[in-house]
PDB file of C-alpha atoms in Angstrom:
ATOM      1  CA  UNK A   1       0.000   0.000   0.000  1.00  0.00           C
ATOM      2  CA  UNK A   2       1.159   3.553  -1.223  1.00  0.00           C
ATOM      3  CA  UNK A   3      -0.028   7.044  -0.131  1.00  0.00           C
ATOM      4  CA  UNK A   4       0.872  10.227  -1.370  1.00  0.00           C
ATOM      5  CA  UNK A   5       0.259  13.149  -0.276  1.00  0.00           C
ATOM      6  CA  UNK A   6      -0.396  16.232  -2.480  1.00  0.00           C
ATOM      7  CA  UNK A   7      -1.782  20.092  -2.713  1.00  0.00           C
ATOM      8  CA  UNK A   8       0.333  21.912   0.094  1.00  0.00           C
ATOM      9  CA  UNK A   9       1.888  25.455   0.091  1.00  0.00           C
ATOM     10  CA  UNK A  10       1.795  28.630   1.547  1.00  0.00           C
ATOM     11  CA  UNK A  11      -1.913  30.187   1.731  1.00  0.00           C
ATOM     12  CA  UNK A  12      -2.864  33.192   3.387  1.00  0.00           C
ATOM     13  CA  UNK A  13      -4.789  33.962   6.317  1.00  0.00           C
ATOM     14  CA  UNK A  14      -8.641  33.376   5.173  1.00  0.00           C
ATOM     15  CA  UNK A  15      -7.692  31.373   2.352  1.00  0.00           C
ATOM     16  CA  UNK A  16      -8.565  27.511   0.941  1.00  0.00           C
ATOM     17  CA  UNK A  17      -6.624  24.678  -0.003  1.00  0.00           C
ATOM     18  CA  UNK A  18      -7.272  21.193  -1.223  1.00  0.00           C
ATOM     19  CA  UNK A  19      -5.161  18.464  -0.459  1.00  0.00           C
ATOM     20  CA  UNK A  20      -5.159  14.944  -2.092  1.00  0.00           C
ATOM     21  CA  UNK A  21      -4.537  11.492  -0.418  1.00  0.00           C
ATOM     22  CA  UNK A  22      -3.248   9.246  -3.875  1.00  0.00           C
ATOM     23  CA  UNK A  23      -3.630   5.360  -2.322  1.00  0.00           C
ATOM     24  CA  UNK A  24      -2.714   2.403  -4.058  1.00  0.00           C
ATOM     25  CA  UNK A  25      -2.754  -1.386  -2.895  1.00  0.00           C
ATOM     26  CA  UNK A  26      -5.510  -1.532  -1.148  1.00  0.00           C
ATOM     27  CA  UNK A  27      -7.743  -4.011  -2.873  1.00  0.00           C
ATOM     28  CA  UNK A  28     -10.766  -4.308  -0.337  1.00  0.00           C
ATOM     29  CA  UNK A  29     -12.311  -1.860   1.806  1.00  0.00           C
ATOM     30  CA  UNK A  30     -10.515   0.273   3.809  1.00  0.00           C
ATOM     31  CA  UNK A  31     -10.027   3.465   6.161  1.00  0.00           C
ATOM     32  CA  UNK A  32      -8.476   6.677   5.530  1.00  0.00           C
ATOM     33  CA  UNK A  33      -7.700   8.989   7.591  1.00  0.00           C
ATOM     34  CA  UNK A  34      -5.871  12.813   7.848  1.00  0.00           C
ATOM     35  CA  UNK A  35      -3.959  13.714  10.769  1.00  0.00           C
ATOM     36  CA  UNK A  36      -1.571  16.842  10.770  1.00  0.00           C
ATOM     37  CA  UNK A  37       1.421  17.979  12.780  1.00  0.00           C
ATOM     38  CA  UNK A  38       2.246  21.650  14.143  1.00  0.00           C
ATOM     39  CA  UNK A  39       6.028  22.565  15.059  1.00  0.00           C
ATOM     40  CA  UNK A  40       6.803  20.949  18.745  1.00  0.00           C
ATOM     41  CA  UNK A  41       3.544  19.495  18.721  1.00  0.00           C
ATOM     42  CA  UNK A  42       1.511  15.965  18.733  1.00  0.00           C
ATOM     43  CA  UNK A  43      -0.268  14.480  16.119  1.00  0.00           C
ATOM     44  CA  UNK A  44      -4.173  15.522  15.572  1.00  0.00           C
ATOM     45  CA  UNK A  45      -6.499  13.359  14.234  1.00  0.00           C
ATOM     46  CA  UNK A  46      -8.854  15.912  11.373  1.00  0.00           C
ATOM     47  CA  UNK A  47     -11.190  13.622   9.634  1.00  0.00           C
ATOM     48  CA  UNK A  48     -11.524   9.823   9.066  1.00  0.00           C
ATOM     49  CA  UNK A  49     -13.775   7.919   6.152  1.00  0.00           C
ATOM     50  CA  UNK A  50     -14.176   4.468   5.748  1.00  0.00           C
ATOM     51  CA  UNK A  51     -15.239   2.833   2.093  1.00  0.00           C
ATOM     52  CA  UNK A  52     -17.778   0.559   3.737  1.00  0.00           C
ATOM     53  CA  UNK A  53     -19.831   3.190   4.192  1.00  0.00           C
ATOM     54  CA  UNK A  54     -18.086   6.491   2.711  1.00  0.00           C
ATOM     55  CA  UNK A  55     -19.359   8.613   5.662  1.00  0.00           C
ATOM     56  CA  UNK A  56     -17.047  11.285   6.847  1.00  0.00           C
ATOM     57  CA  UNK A  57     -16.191  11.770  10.560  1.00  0.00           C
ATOM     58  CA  UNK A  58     -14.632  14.936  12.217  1.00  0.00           C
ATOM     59  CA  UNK A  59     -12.580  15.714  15.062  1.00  0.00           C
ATOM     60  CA  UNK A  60     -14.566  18.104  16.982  1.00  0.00           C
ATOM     61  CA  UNK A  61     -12.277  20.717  16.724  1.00  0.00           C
ATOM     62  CA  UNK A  62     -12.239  21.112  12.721  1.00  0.00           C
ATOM     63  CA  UNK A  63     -16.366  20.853  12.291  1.00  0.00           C
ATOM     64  CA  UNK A  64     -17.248  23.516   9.815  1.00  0.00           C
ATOM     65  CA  UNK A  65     -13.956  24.075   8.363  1.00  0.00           C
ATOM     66  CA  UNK A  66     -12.823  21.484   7.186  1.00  0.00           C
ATOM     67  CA  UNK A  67     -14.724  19.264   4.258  1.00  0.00           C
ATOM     68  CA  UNK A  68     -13.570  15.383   3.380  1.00  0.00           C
ATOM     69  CA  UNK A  69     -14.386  13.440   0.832  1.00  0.00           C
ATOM     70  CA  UNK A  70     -13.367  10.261  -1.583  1.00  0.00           C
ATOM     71  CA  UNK A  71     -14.220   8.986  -5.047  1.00  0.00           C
ATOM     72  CA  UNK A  72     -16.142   5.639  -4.753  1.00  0.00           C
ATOM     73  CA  UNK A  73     -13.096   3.355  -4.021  1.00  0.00           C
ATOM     74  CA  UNK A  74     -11.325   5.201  -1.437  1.00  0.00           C
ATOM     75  CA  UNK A  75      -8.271   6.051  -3.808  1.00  0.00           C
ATOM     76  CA  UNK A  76      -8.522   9.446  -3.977  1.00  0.00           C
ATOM     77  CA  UNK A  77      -9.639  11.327  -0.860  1.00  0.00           C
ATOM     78  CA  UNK A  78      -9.761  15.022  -0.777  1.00  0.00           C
ATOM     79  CA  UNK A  79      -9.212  16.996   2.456  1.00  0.00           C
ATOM     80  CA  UNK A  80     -10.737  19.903   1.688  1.00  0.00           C
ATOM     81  CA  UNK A  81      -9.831  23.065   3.998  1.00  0.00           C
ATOM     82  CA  UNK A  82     -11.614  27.059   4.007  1.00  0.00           C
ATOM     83  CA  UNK A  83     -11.085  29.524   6.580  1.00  0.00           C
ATOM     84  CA  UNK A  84      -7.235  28.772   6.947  1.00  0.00           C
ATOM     85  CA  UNK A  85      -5.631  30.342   9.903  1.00  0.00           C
ATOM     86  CA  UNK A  86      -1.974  30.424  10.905  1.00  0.00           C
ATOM     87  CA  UNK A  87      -2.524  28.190  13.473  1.00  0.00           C
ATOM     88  CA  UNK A  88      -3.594  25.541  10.753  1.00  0.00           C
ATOM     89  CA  UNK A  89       0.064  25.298   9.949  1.00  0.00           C
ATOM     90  CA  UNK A  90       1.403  22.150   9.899  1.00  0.00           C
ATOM     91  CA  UNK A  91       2.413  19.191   8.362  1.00  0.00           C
ATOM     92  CA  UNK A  92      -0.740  17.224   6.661  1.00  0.00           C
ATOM     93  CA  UNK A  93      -1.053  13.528   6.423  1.00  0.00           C
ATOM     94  CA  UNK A  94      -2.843  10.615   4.945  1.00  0.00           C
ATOM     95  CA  UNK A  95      -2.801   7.386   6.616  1.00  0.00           C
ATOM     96  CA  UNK A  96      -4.982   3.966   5.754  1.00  0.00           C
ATOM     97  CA  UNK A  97      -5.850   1.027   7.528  1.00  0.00           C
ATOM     98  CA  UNK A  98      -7.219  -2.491   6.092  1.00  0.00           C
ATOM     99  CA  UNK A  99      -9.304  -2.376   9.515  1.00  0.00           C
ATOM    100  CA  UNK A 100     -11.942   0.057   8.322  1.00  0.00           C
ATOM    101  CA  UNK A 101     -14.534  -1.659  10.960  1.00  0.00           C
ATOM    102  CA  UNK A 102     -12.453   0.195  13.901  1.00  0.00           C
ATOM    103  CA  UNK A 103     -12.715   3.285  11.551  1.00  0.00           C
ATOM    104  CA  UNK A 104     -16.405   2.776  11.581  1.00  0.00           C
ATOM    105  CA  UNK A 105     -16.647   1.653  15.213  1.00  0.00           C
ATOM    106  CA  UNK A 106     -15.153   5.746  16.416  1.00  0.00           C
ATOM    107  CA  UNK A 107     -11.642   4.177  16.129  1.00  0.00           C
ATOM    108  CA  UNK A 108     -11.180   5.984  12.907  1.00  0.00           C
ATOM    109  CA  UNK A 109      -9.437   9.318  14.582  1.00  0.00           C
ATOM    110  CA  UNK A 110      -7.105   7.463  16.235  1.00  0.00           C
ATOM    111  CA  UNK A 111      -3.676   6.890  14.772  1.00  0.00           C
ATOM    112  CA  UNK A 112      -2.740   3.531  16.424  1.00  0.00           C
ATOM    113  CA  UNK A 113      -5.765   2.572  13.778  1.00  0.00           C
ATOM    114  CA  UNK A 114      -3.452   3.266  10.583  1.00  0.00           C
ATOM    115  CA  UNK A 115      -0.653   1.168   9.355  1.00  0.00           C
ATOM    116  CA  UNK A 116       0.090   3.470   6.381  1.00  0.00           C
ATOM    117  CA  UNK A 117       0.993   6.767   6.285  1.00  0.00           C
ATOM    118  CA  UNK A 118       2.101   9.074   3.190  1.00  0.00           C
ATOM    119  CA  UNK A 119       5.018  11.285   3.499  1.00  0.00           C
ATOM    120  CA  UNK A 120       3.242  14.358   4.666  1.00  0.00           C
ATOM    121  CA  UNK A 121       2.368  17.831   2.810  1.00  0.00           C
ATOM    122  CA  UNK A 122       3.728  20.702   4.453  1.00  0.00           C
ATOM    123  CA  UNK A 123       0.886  23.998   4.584  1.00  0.00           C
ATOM    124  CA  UNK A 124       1.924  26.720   5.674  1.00  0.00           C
ATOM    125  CA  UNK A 125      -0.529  29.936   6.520  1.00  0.00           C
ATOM    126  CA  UNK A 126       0.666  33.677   6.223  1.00  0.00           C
ATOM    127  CA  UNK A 127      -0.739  35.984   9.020  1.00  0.00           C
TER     128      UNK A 127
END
């Protein structure tokens, strides 16, 4: 299983981005997830979606600004992100998990869930 991550860069305060989650390999249903990483900080679960059911789930602290979504198969899966703030900055990225019943059973923002993870995307936000 491959993931690449794609559609960083520098926004401005107020502005959108997209980024894209490219998986390969996975040839039943699965979990994907995005997660991002601020300077000296932890990793923070965003959004989750499973293919079994393709329902999005959101870490409470994102609702309303953040948008997910993924083509039937769960190959491409858009993270889609309005309202950016410089606080948003931080390394995005995409991780997948052949066990998309713990995504579905409120496992899915948890990264302990994933066993892949892309490379990361780095978005930055100008104040």
């Amino acid at each position: 299983v491959q993931l690449v991550e794609s559609g960083g860069g520098l926004v401005q305060t107020g502005g959108s981005l997209t980024l894209t989650c490219t998986a390969s390999g996975f040839t039943f249903d699965h979990g994907i997830a995005w997660f991002r990483q601020a300077p000296g900080k932890g990793r923070e679960a965003i959004a989750c979606i499973s293919t079994s059911d393709l329902v999005p789930k959101y870490d409470e602290s994102v609702k309303g600004r953040f948008i997910l979504t993924s083509d039937y198969d769960g190959n491409t899966v858009t993270l889609q992100i309005n309202g950016l703030k410089p606080e948003d900055t931080a390394v995005y990225y995409c991780a997948g998990t052949t066990n998309w019943v713990r995504v579905i059973s409120g496992y899915g923002l948890e990264s302990p869930t994933y066993e892949y993870w892309g490379q990361g995307t780095q978005v930055t936000v100008s104040s």
